[in-house]
Structure formats: C-alpha cells, structure tokens
CSV table of C-alpha atoms in Angstrom, one decimal:
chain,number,residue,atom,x,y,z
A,106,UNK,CA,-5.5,-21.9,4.0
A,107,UNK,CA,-3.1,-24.5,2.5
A,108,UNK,CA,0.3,-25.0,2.0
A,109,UNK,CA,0.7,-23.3,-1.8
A,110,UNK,CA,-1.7,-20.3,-0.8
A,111,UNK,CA,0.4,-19.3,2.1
A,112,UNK,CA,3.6,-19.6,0.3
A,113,UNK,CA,1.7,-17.2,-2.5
A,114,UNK,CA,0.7,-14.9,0.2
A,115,UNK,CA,3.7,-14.4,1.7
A,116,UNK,CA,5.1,-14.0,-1.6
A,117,UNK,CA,2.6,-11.7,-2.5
A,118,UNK,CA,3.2,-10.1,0.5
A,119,UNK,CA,7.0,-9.4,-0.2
A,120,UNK,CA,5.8,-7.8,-3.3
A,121,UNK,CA,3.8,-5.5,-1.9
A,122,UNK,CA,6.4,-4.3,0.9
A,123,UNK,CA,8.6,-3.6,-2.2
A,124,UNK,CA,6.6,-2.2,-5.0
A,125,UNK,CA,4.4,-0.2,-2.3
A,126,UNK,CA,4.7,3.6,-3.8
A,127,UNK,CA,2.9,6.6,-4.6
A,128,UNK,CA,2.1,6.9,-8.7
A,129,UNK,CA,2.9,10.7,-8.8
A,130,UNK,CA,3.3,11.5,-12.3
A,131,UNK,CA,5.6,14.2,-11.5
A,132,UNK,CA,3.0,16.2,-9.9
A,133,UNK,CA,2.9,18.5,-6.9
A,134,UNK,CA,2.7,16.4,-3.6
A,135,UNK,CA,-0.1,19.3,-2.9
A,136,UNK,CA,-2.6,17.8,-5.1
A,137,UNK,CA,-4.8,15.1,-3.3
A,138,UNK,CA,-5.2,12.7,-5.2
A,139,UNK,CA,-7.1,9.3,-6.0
A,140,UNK,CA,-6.4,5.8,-4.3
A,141,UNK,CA,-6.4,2.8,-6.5
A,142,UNK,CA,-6.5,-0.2,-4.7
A,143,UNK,CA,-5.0,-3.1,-6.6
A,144,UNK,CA,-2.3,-5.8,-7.5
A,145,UNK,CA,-0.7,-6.4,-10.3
A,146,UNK,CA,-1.8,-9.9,-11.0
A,147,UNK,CA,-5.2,-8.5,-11.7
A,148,UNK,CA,-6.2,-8.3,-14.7
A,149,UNK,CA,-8.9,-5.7,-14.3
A,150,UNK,CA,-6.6,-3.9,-12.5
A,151,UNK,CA,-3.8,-4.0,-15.2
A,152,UNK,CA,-6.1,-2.2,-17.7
A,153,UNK,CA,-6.5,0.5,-15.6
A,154,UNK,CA,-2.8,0.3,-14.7
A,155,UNK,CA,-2.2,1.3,-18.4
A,156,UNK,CA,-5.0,3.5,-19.4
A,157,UNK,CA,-3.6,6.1,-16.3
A,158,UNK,CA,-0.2,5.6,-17.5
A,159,UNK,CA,-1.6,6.8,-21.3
A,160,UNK,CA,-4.1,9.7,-19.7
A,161,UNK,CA,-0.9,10.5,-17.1
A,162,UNK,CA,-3.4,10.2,-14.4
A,163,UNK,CA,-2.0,10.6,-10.7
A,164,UNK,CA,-3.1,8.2,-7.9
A,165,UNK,CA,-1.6,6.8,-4.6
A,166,UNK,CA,-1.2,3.0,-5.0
A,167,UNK,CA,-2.3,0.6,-2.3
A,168,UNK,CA,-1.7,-2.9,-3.1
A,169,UNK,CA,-4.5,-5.4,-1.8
A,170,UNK,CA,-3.3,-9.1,-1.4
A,171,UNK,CA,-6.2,-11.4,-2.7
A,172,UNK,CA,-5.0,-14.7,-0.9
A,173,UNK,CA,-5.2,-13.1,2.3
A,174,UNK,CA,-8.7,-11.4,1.2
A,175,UNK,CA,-7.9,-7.8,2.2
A,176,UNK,CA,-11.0,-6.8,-0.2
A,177,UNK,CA,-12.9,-8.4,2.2
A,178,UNK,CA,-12.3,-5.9,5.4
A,179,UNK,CA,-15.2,-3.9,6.9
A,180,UNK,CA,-13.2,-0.6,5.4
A,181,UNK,CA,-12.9,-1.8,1.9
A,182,UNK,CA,-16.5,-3.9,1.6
A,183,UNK,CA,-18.3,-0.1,3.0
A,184,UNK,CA,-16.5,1.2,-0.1
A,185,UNK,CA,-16.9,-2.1,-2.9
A,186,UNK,CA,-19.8,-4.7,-1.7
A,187,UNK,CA,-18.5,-6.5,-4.2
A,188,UNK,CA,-15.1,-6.6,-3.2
A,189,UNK,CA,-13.8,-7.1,-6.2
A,190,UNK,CA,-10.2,-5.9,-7.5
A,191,UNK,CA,-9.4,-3.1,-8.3
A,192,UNK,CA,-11.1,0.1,-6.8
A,193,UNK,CA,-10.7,3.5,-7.5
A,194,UNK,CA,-11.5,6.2,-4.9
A,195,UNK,CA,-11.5,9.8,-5.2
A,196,UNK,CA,-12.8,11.8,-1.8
A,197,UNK,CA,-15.8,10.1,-1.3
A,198,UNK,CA,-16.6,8.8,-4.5
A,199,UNK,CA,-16.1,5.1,-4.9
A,200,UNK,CA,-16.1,3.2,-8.3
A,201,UNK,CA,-15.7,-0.7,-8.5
A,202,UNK,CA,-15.1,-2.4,-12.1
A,203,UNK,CA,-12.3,-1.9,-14.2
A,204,UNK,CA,-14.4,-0.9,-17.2
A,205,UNK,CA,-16.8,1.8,-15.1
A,206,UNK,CA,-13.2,3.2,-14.2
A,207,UNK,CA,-11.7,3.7,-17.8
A,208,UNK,CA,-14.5,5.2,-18.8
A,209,UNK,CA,-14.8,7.6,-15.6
A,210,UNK,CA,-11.0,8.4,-16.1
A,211,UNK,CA,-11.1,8.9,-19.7
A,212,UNK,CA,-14.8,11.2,-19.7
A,213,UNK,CA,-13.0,13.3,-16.5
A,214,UNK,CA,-8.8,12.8,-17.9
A,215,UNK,CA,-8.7,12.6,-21.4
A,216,UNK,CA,-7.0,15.4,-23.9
A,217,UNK,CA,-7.9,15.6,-27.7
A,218,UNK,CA,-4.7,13.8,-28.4
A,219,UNK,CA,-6.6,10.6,-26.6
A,220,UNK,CA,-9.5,10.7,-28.6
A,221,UNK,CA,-8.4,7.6,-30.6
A,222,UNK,CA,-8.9,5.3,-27.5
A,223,UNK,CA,-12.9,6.4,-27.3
A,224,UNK,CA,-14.0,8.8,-30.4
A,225,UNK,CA,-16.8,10.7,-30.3
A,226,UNK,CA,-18.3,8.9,-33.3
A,227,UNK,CA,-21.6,7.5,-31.6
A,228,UNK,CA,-21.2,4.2,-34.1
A,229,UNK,CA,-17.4,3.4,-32.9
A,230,UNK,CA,-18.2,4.3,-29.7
A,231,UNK,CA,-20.9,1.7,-29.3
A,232,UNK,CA,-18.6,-0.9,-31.0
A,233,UNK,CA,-16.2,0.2,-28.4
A,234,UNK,CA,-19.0,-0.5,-25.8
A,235,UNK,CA,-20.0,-3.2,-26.8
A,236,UNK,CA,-16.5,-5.3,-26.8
A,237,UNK,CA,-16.0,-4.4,-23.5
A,238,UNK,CA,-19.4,-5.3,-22.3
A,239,UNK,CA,-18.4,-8.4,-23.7
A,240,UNK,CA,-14.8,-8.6,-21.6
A,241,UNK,CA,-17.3,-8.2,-18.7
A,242,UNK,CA,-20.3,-9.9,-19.6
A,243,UNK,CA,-18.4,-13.2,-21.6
A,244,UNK,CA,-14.7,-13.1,-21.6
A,245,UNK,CA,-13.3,-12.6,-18.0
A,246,UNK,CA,-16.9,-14.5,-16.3
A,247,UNK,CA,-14.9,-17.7,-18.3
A,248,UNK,CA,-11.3,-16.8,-17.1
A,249,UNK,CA,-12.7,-16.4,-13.5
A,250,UNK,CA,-14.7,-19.7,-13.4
A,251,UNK,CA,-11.3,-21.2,-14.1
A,252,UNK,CA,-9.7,-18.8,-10.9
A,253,UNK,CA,-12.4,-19.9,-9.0
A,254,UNK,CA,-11.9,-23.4,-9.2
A,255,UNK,CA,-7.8,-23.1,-8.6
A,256,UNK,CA,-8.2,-21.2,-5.4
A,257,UNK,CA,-10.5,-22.8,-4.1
A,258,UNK,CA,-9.3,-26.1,-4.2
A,259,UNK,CA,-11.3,-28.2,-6.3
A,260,UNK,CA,-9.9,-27.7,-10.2
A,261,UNK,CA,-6.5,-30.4,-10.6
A,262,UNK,CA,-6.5,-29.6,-14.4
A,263,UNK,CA,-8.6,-27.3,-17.1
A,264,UNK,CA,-12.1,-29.4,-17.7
A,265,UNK,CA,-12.8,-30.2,-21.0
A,266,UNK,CA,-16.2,-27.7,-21.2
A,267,UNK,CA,-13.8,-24.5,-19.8
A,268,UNK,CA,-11.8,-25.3,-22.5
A,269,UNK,CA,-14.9,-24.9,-25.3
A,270,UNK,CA,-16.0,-21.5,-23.4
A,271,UNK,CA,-12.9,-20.4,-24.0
A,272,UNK,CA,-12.0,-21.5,-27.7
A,273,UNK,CA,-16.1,-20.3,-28.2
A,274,UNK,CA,-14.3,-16.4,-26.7
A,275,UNK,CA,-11.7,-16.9,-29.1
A,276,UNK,CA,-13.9,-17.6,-31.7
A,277,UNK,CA,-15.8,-14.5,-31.0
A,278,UNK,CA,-12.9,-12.1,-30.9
A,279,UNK,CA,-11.8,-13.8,-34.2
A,280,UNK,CA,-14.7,-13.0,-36.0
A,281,UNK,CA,-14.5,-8.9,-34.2
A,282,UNK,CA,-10.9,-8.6,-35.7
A,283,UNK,CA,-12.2,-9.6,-39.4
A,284,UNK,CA,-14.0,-6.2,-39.2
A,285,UNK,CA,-11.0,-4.2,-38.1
A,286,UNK,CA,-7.4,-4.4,-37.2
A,287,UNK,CA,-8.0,-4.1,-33.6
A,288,UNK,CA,-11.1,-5.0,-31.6
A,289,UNK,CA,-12.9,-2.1,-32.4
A,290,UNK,CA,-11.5,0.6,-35.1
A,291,UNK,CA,-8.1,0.5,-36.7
A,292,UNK,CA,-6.5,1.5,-33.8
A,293,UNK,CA,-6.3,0.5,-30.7
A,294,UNK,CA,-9.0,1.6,-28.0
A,295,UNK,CA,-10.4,1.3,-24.4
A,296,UNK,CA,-11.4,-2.2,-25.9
A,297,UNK,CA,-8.4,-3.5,-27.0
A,298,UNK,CA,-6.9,-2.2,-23.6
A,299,UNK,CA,-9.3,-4.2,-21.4
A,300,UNK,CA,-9.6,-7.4,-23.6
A,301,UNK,CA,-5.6,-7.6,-23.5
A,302,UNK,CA,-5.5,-7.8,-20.0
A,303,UNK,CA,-7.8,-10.6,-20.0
A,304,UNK,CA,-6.1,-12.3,-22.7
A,305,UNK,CA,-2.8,-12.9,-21.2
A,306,UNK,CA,-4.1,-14.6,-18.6
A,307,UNK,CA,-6.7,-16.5,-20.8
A,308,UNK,CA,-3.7,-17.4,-23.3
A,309,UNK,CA,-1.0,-18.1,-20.5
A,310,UNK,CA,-3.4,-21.1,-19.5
A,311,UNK,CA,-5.3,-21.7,-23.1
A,312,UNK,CA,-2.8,-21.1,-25.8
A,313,UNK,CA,-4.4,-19.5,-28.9
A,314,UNK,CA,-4.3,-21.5,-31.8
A,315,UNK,CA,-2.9,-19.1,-34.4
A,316,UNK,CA,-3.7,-21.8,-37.6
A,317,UNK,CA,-7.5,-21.6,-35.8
A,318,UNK,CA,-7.4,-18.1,-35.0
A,319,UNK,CA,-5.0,-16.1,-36.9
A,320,UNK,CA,-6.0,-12.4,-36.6
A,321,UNK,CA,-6.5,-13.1,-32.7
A,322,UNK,CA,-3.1,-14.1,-32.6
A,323,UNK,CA,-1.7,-11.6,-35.0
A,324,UNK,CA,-3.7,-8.8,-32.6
A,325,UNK,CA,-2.3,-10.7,-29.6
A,326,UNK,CA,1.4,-9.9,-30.7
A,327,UNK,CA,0.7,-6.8,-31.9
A,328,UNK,CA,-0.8,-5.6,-28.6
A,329,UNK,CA,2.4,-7.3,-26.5
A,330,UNK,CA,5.1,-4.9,-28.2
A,331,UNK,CA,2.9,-1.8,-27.4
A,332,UNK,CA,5.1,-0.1,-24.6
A,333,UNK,CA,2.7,0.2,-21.9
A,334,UNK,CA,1.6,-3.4,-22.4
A,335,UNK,CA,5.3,-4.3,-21.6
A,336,UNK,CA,5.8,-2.5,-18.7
A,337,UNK,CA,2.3,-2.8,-16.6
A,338,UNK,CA,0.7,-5.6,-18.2
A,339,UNK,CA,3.1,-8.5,-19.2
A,340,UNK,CA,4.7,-8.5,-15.6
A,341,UNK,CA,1.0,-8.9,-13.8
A,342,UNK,CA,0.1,-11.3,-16.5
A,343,UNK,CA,2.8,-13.7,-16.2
A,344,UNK,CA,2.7,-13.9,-12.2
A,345,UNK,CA,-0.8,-14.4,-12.5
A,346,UNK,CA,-0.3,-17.2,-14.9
A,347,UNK,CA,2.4,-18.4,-12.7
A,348,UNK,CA,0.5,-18.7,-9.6
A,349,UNK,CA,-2.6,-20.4,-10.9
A,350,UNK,CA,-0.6,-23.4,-12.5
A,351,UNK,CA,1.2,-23.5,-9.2
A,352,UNK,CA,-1.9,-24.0,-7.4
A,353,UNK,CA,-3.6,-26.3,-9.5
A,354,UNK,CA,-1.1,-28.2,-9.6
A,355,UNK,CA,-0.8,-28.2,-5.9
A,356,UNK,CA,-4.6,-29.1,-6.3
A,357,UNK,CA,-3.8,-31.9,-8.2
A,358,UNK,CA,-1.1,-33.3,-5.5
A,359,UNK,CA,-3.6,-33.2,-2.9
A,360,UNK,CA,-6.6,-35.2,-5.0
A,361,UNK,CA,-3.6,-37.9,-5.1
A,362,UNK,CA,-3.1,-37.6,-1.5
A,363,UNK,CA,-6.2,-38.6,-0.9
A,364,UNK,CA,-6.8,-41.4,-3.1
C-alpha cells in the first residue's frame, strides 16, 4: 500500500473510531435491528444514509474502511460476493446495491406520507426505475472507472475520454430534467436521491457547466439545500472528493519519480 493510502486509512480509521454509533431513531434498544455496513464517502451508501433518515428507519451502523479492504473478509464476502459498499443485513437476509436497498426499505418502511418518493402510478414509477437503472447501469460505472484508476495507482490526471463519458451523463440528465423539475416527477424521488449522491462526487471532480447544462445545475443546487442532503450527503461527498484528488495527485508525484 503506498504512502497517501496509508495516511487515508489511518485517517479513515480515526473516523470510524469517532463516528462509530448505533442509528437508533429513538427506538427501544429491545428491537433488533438491521446492520448497515458502510462509510460515508460512499456514495451508494450516502443514498441509503438519507432515504432511512426520511423513512426513520433504525439500523446499527458499522463503518467499513475501503483502503484497508474490510469488504473483502471471509465474513463480509459470505454475505456480499461482490463486496461492494454498502450492505444492508437484516437476520439472515443480506442485500448488496444501494438501489435494491431503497427500494427494499421503502416497499417494507414507507408510510402514505412517503408516497411522493415512489408513487404508485405504474408510468412514474417506471420513470423512476428507469433513472436509477441508469445511476447504476451509466452514471456511477463512469465515476468508478475514474476511482478505479486513482486507487490503484495508475490515473495522474482525468483522461480526456473520462471526461466525454461524463459530459455524455450530463448531457443525459440534462435532457431528463427538460421533462420535469426533478429527475423523474415534480418532486423529488428515490431517483433524484440516488443520482445526487453520485453527482457530488461526479461534480466535485467534473464541474457542471451550468451555461452547457443549465437545468442540471439548477437541480444540482436545488437538491444541495434539501436538509438531509446537508447533513448525510455533503459531508461524505466532499471527503470523497477530497481523498481522490489527494491520491491522484500523489499518483502524479510518483509517475515523476520515476521519470
């Protein structure tokens, strides 16, 4: 591991010692109650963070540290072969993928005052479907390539190509908010919840042009002053941010050791 990742990790690490906790919600320490394995950073894991804190959903909190790979222990890869961040466990039930998790927590959590975030309407619900098949399928696979590059080593700077993937997402999302104020209705849903997540890390490294894509910034900024996207998404969002320019640019110090 070099240098910058174990400085990360023990960073990380601190983090975790300190923000450790159980997510109660006020509810009777009798109740047993679901284990969500995650970190802040994540983005998956920061839609989830938000969509439990809208449903009030209990669940004991362990933080896994991705630099040391703690997703990768015998324990954790028996529960998520794809060990992938975050989990959600209840008794013996194990569900991996942020999206499969907001929908299993709003079917099994939500009251008729959360309707708006998933209507029964079988045409919105689709739309809402489809934009986050699209977060999962298009969106994050072009913020991870860029991840997966940083921490491994080998990306100094943003390549040219990430770059049009991107812009071609933003593009996308630009054309989806032409339809509607948010991503999929005139309020905000499960899609707008999921996308956000992976837009503040996608714009933290790829600024949106607002003259190029004015409603996508417009939605941007109006998703940033919702209250839950202050408190458990913004934090995550900008250490994440943080620690991949960090690396690359400890990436980038390396190449010119080497030259």
């Amino acid at each position: 591991m070099s240098k910058a990742k174990i400085i990360i990790a023990h960073i990380w690490k601190a983090k975790i010692k300190s923000f450790q906790k159980l997510n109660c919600n006020n509810l009777s320490s009798t109740i047993k109650m679901a284990k969500f394995y995650k970190i802040d950073g994540s983005p998956p894991a920061r839609a989830v963070m938000m969509l439990t804190d809208i449903l009030k959903v209990p669940y004991e909190e362990i933080i896994i540290n991705p630099f040391l790979r703690e997703q990768d222990t015998p324990e954790l890869t028996k529960k998520n072969p794809m060990k992938t961040i975050p989990l959600w466990e209840e008794d013996n039930f194990n569900l991996a993928d942020s999206h499969a998790i907001m929908l299993y927590l709003f079917d099994k959590h939500a009251k008729p005052e959360h309707s708006y975030l998933y209507p029964e309407d079988r045409r919105k619900r689709a739309t809402i479907n489809q934009r986050l098949f699209f977060d999962c399928g298009l969106l994050f696979p072009r913020l991870r390539s860029i991840m997966a590059g940083i921490y491994t080593g080998r990306l100094t700077a943003i390549s040219k190509s990430m770059i049009i993937n991107v812009e071609d997402s933003y593009r996308i999302l630009e054309a989806y908010l032409s339809e509607n104020v948010y991503l999929a209705d005139d309020v905000a849903t499960l899609a707008d919840i999921s996308v956000m997540t992976t837009m503040s890390s996608l714009h933290g490294l790829i600024p949106i042009d607002h003259n190029r894509y004015p409603k996508l910034m417009q939605w941007y900024n109006t998703m940033k002053e919702k209250d839950y996207c202050k408190r458990l998404n913004e934090p995550g969002a900008i250490q994440h941010v943080m620690g991949l320019k960090t690396l690359m640019e400890h990436n980038k110090e390396n190449a010119k050791a080497k030259l």
